[in-house]
Amino acid sequence: MAGSVRTSERQRIALVLLDNFSMIAFSSIIEPLRLANRLIGDDFYEWKTYSIAGSEVSASNGCRVSVDGSIEELDDADITLLCAGVDVERIPLSRELGIRLRRLNARGRTYGAVCTASYVLARYNLLEGRRCTIHWENLRSFREEFPDVEVSADIFAIDRNCITCAGGMAALDMMLRVIAIQHGAYLAHEIAEMALYHNIRSGESAQRHDLETRTGISNTKILDAIRIMDLHIEDPLSCQQLAMTVNLSPRQLERLFRRHFDCTPGQYYLKLRLETARDLLRRTNRAVLDVAIACGFASTSHFTKCYRERYGCTPTEERQNYFWAQGSRRNSNTTARAASR
């Protein structure tokens, strides 16, 4: 992928849609290809859509999309991308899909993932020795689940024949980069103008707004303290240690947090740790004790007490209730599809 591709070679793109895929990311993959063909004046890019069984797939917004075939028809595409979205951790692995992806990799074909589908590639062991990215909501749990995979918070990553993006509009930036590699930057910028997209981002761009924008706070001391908290979820610092790192006294730091958040630094820190724990409970199968330790709790009893006080349920109940809700939603979607036939 890093080298240029001769413009005389047509490019076949295969898009494998997984349950609850992101519609905005899917559209952002296809639309720049369509616009490229229009500006080139030829169908240089050809794309087909696939699902595991060849049946229609529901996006996370509820829209159902028909596909061109099943993964058994997935042959020798130049670029094959998995498109996923919410609840990617619950998607059953298809042995056939893994076989075909490995075959494409062995042939030197480009493969990759859109939005959260890097999780699926990691489960197939197709990210070993590759740099990748994933949507920021899944980033922490991905790192916990696959500690040996090099994953970044960039909007997209291109590493040899593996391309991944964080979803949303990042898929547009990634495809514009692919088109620029194959046809030059001028065409990519023409496509961006057609799409009224004025600032093409590099892969190293950050996924999220900066902390100041997200919190609405400009005080550098309190922002530095929050950043340090986020870096020390597993090994939480004391209020005195936090204050020392930002060159304040514990009393000064507490006054700042009470003024901006109406809570103490310790209460804010605990909220961050519990939010992280909730994410891990929902997105991974790690034991409750492992989740507790990963979030800086010395025992499950203390973890459970704090969790119940914040969320009104135990960590075990959180996981059971979340799984039940997801299963109920999938069953409802299946019933609705059956009734529409």
mmCIF file of N, CA and C in Angstrom, residues 164-234:
data_model
loop_
_atom_site.group_PDB
_atom_site.id
_atom_site.type_symbol
_atom_site.label_atom_id
_atom_site.label_comp_id
_atom_site.label_asym_id
_atom_site.label_seq_id
_atom_site.Cartn_x
_atom_site.Cartn_y
_atom_site.Cartn_z
ATOM 1 N N THR A 164 -6.189 0.841 8.588
ATOM 2 C CA THR A 164 -7.266 0.895 9.569
ATOM 3 C C THR A 164 -7.626 2.343 9.841
ATOM 4 N N CYS A 165 -8.873 2.582 10.202
ATOM 5 C CA CYS A 165 -9.272 3.938 10.573
ATOM 6 C C CYS A 165 -10.242 3.878 11.737
ATOM 7 N N ALA A 166 -10.382 5.018 12.412
ATOM 8 C CA ALA A 166 -11.168 5.074 13.643
ATOM 9 C C ALA A 166 -12.660 5.241 13.399
ATOM 10 N N GLY A 167 -13.077 5.295 12.150
ATOM 11 C CA GLY A 167 -14.507 5.409 11.858
ATOM 12 C C GLY A 167 -14.927 6.849 11.623
ATOM 13 N N GLY A 168 -16.242 7.051 11.489
ATOM 14 C CA GLY A 168 -16.757 8.390 11.241
ATOM 15 C C GLY A 168 -16.120 9.011 10.014
ATOM 16 N N MET A 169 -15.837 10.299 10.097
ATOM 17 C CA MET A 169 -15.237 11.009 8.977
ATOM 18 C C MET A 169 -13.779 10.637 8.762
ATOM 19 N N ALA A 170 -13.169 9.940 9.718
ATOM 20 C CA ALA A 170 -11.791 9.484 9.525
ATOM 21 C C ALA A 170 -11.688 8.535 8.336
ATOM 22 N N ALA A 171 -12.787 7.830 8.047
ATOM 23 C CA ALA A 171 -12.787 6.935 6.884
ATOM 24 C C ALA A 171 -12.609 7.734 5.593
ATOM 25 N N LEU A 172 -13.171 8.931 5.544
ATOM 26 C CA LEU A 172 -12.997 9.794 4.370
ATOM 27 C C LEU A 172 -11.534 10.222 4.236
ATOM 28 N N ASP A 173 -10.927 10.612 5.348
ATOM 29 C CA ASP A 173 -9.510 11.010 5.305
ATOM 30 C C ASP A 173 -8.637 9.854 4.840
ATOM 31 N N MET A 174 -8.936 8.646 5.335
ATOM 32 C CA MET A 174 -8.130 7.486 4.947
ATOM 33 C C MET A 174 -8.259 7.199 3.454
ATOM 34 N N MET A 175 -9.470 7.242 2.941
ATOM 35 C CA MET A 175 -9.654 6.944 1.527
ATOM 36 C C MET A 175 -9.067 8.035 0.637
ATOM 37 N N LEU A 176 -9.123 9.274 1.090
ATOM 38 C CA LEU A 176 -8.472 10.348 0.325
ATOM 39 C C LEU A 176 -6.965 10.122 0.269
ATOM 40 N N ARG A 177 -6.415 9.595 1.349
ATOM 41 C CA ARG A 177 -4.977 9.279 1.356
ATOM 42 C C ARG A 177 -4.689 8.134 0.382
ATOM 43 N N VAL A 178 -5.532 7.107 0.371
ATOM 44 C CA VAL A 178 -5.356 5.996 -0.563
ATOM 45 C C VAL A 178 -5.419 6.496 -2.000
ATOM 46 N N ILE A 179 -6.384 7.344 -2.291
ATOM 47 C CA ILE A 179 -6.536 7.892 -3.646
ATOM 48 C C ILE A 179 -5.333 8.760 -4.008
ATOM 49 N N ALA A 180 -4.827 9.534 -3.037
ATOM 50 C CA ALA A 180 -3.653 10.375 -3.299
ATOM 51 C C ALA A 180 -2.433 9.516 -3.621
ATOM 52 N N ILE A 181 -2.281 8.382 -2.942
ATOM 53 C CA ILE A 181 -1.165 7.478 -3.217
ATOM 54 C C ILE A 181 -1.261 6.945 -4.641
ATOM 55 N N GLN A 182 -2.475 6.655 -5.089
ATOM 56 C CA GLN A 182 -2.663 6.028 -6.391
ATOM 57 C C GLN A 182 -2.755 7.026 -7.542
ATOM 58 N N HIS A 183 -3.255 8.240 -7.261
ATOM 59 C CA HIS A 183 -3.506 9.194 -8.354
ATOM 60 C C HIS A 183 -2.903 10.574 -8.122
ATOM 61 N N GLY A 184 -2.354 10.801 -6.958
ATOM 62 C CA GLY A 184 -1.784 12.110 -6.668
ATOM 63 C C GLY A 184 -2.686 12.961 -5.784
ATOM 64 N N ALA A 185 -2.068 13.928 -5.106
ATOM 65 C CA ALA A 185 -2.789 14.766 -4.142
ATOM 66 C C ALA A 185 -3.824 15.657 -4.810
ATOM 67 N N TYR A 186 -3.591 16.024 -6.075
ATOM 68 C CA TYR A 186 -4.526 16.936 -6.739
ATOM 69 C C TYR A 186 -5.922 16.322 -6.818
ATOM 70 N N LEU A 187 -6.001 15.053 -7.223
ATOM 71 C CA LEU A 187 -7.308 14.397 -7.322
ATOM 72 C C LEU A 187 -7.956 14.294 -5.942
ATOM 73 N N ALA A 188 -7.175 13.955 -4.923
ATOM 74 C CA ALA A 188 -7.724 13.853 -3.574
ATOM 75 C C ALA A 188 -8.336 15.179 -3.137
ATOM 76 N N HIS A 189 -7.666 16.287 -3.434
ATOM 77 C CA HIS A 189 -8.189 17.599 -3.057
ATOM 78 C C HIS A 189 -9.432 17.960 -3.881
ATOM 79 N N GLU A 190 -9.470 17.552 -5.142
ATOM 80 C CA GLU A 190 -10.669 17.775 -5.950
ATOM 81 C C GLU A 190 -11.864 17.046 -5.343
ATOM 82 N N ILE A 191 -11.656 15.813 -4.915
ATOM 83 C CA ILE A 191 -12.725 15.028 -4.293
ATOM 84 C C ILE A 191 -13.187 15.691 -3.001
ATOM 85 N N ALA A 192 -12.244 16.161 -2.198
ATOM 86 C CA ALA A 192 -12.588 16.829 -0.947
ATOM 87 C C ALA A 192 -13.442 18.068 -1.212
ATOM 88 N N GLU A 193 -13.104 18.811 -2.261
ATOM 89 C CA GLU A 193 -13.901 19.989 -2.613
ATOM 90 C C GLU A 193 -15.299 19.597 -3.050
ATOM 91 N N MET A 194 -15.414 18.518 -3.820
ATOM 92 C CA MET A 194 -16.729 18.037 -4.242
ATOM 93 C C MET A 194 -17.586 17.662 -3.036
ATOM 94 N N ALA A 195 -16.935 17.134 -2.003
ATOM 95 C CA ALA A 195 -17.642 16.715 -0.797
ATOM 96 C C ALA A 195 -17.790 17.847 0.217
ATOM 97 N N LEU A 196 -17.355 19.059 -0.164
ATOM 98 C CA LEU A 196 -17.376 20.214 0.738
ATOM 99 C C LEU A 196 -16.601 19.928 2.018
ATOM 100 N N TYR A 197 -15.495 19.239 1.854
ATOM 101 C CA TYR A 197 -14.632 18.849 2.971
ATOM 102 C C TYR A 197 -13.331 19.596 2.804
ATOM 103 N N HIS A 198 -13.118 20.622 3.627
ATOM 104 C CA HIS A 198 -12.067 21.588 3.332
ATOM 105 C C HIS A 198 -10.700 21.253 3.909
ATOM 106 N N ASN A 199 -10.660 20.503 4.984
ATOM 107 C CA ASN A 199 -9.375 20.259 5.647
ATOM 108 C C ASN A 199 -9.085 18.764 5.718
ATOM 109 N N ILE A 200 -8.365 18.244 4.707
ATOM 110 C CA ILE A 200 -7.979 16.834 4.725
ATOM 111 C C ILE A 200 -6.957 16.629 5.846
ATOM 112 N N ARG A 201 -7.225 15.657 6.689
ATOM 113 C CA ARG A 201 -6.359 15.420 7.844
ATOM 114 C C ARG A 201 -5.356 14.300 7.557
ATOM 115 N N SER A 202 -4.199 14.411 8.183
ATOM 116 C CA SER A 202 -3.217 13.333 8.100
ATOM 117 C C SER A 202 -3.613 12.239 9.081
ATOM 118 N N GLY A 203 -3.018 11.066 8.903
ATOM 119 C CA GLY A 203 -3.345 9.951 9.776
ATOM 120 C C GLY A 203 -3.022 10.216 11.228
ATOM 121 N N GLU A 204 -2.020 11.067 11.491
ATOM 122 C CA GLU A 204 -1.580 11.315 12.861
ATOM 123 C C GLU A 204 -2.480 12.298 13.602
ATOM 124 N N SER A 205 -3.511 12.811 12.952
ATOM 125 C CA SER A 205 -4.420 13.745 13.628
ATOM 126 C C SER A 205 -5.114 13.054 14.794
ATOM 127 N N ALA A 206 -5.422 13.825 15.810
ATOM 128 C CA ALA A 206 -6.070 13.275 16.999
ATOM 129 C C ALA A 206 -7.546 12.987 16.719
ATOM 130 N N GLN A 207 -8.050 11.934 17.335
ATOM 131 C CA GLN A 207 -9.463 11.599 17.162
ATOM 132 C C GLN A 207 -10.375 12.552 17.929
ATOM 133 N N ARG A 208 -9.971 12.909 19.133
ATOM 134 C CA ARG A 208 -10.852 13.677 20.010
ATOM 135 C C ARG A 208 -10.444 15.152 20.060
ATOM 136 N N HIS A 209 -11.403 15.990 20.465
ATOM 137 C CA HIS A 209 -11.072 17.377 20.756
ATOM 138 C C HIS A 209 -10.130 17.416 21.953
ATOM 139 N N ASP A 210 -9.388 18.496 22.072
ATOM 140 C CA ASP A 210 -8.479 18.588 23.215
ATOM 141 C C ASP A 210 -9.282 18.708 24.505
ATOM 142 N N LEU A 211 -8.608 18.433 25.609
ATOM 143 C CA LEU A 211 -9.278 18.389 26.910
ATOM 144 C C LEU A 211 -9.922 19.719 27.271
ATOM 145 N N GLU A 212 -9.298 20.820 26.897
ATOM 146 C CA GLU A 212 -9.867 22.138 27.187
ATOM 147 C C GLU A 212 -11.221 22.312 26.520
ATOM 148 N N THR A 213 -11.326 21.878 25.261
ATOM 149 C CA THR A 213 -12.591 21.984 24.540
ATOM 150 C C THR A 213 -13.645 21.071 25.158
ATOM 151 N N ARG A 214 -13.251 19.862 25.525
ATOM 152 C CA ARG A 214 -14.211 18.900 26.068
ATOM 153 C C ARG A 214 -14.745 19.301 27.439
ATOM 154 N N THR A 215 -13.893 19.904 28.246
ATOM 155 C CA THR A 215 -14.325 20.270 29.598
ATOM 156 C C THR A 215 -14.840 21.698 29.690
ATOM 157 N N GLY A 216 -14.475 22.538 28.724
ATOM 158 C CA GLY A 216 -14.851 23.946 28.796
ATOM 159 C C GLY A 216 -14.038 24.710 29.824
ATOM 160 N N ILE A 217 -12.897 24.148 30.213
ATOM 161 C CA ILE A 217 -12.042 24.744 31.241
ATOM 162 C C ILE A 217 -10.700 25.116 30.624
ATOM 163 N N SER A 218 -10.193 26.296 30.975
ATOM 164 C CA SER A 218 -8.916 26.741 30.411
ATOM 165 C C SER A 218 -7.792 26.753 31.441
ATOM 166 N N ASN A 219 -8.116 26.506 32.703
ATOM 167 C CA ASN A 219 -7.086 26.513 33.747
ATOM 168 C C ASN A 219 -6.094 25.377 33.513
ATOM 169 N N THR A 220 -4.844 25.710 33.263
ATOM 170 C CA THR A 220 -3.860 24.687 32.898
ATOM 171 C C THR A 220 -3.556 23.729 34.038
ATOM 172 N N LYS A 221 -3.640 24.184 35.265
ATOM 173 C CA LYS A 221 -3.347 23.323 36.404
ATOM 174 C C LYS A 221 -4.365 22.191 36.520
ATOM 175 N N ILE A 222 -5.614 22.537 36.404
ATOM 176 C CA ILE A 222 -6.644 21.505 36.542
ATOM 177 C C ILE A 222 -6.647 20.573 35.330
ATOM 178 N N LEU A 223 -6.345 21.092 34.145
ATOM 179 C CA LEU A 223 -6.261 20.248 32.960
ATOM 180 C C LEU A 223 -5.092 19.275 33.071
ATOM 181 N N ASP A 224 -3.961 19.764 33.570
ATOM 182 C CA ASP A 224 -2.808 18.878 33.773
ATOM 183 C C ASP A 224 -3.131 17.784 34.789
ATOM 184 N N ALA A 225 -3.852 18.140 35.841
ATOM 185 C CA ALA A 225 -4.217 17.160 36.865
ATOM 186 C C ALA A 225 -5.101 16.061 36.275
ATOM 187 N N ILE A 226 -6.056 16.443 35.400
ATOM 188 C CA ILE A 226 -6.950 15.447 34.783
ATOM 189 C C ILE A 226 -6.163 14.532 33.851
ATOM 190 N N ARG A 227 -5.232 15.106 33.098
ATOM 191 C CA ARG A 227 -4.402 14.279 32.205
ATOM 192 C C ARG A 227 -3.596 13.263 33.009
ATOM 193 N N ILE A 228 -3.064 13.692 34.127
ATOM 194 C CA ILE A 228 -2.272 12.785 34.963
ATOM 195 C C ILE A 228 -3.153 11.692 35.549
ATOM 196 N N MET A 229 -4.365 12.051 35.953
ATOM 197 C CA MET A 229 -5.308 11.042 36.446
ATOM 198 C C MET A 229 -5.553 9.976 35.389
ATOM 199 N N ASP A 230 -5.765 10.424 34.167
ATOM 200 C CA ASP A 230 -6.072 9.484 33.093
ATOM 201 C C ASP A 230 -4.897 8.558 32.801
ATOM 202 N N LEU A 231 -3.688 9.029 33.038
ATOM 203 C CA LEU A 231 -2.503 8.203 32.815
ATOM 204 C C LEU A 231 -2.252 7.229 33.964
ATOM 205 N N HIS A 232 -2.902 7.475 35.089
ATOM 206 C CA HIS A 232 -2.680 6.644 36.279
ATOM 207 C C HIS A 232 -4.000 6.060 36.781
ATOM 208 N N ILE A 233 -4.701 5.389 35.882
ATOM 209 C CA ILE A 233 -5.944 4.721 36.272
ATOM 210 C C ILE A 233 -5.635 3.465 37.086
ATOM 211 N N GLU A 234 -4.665 2.691 36.642
ATOM 212 C CA GLU A 234 -4.338 1.419 37.302
ATOM 213 C C GLU A 234 -3.566 1.646 38.606
#
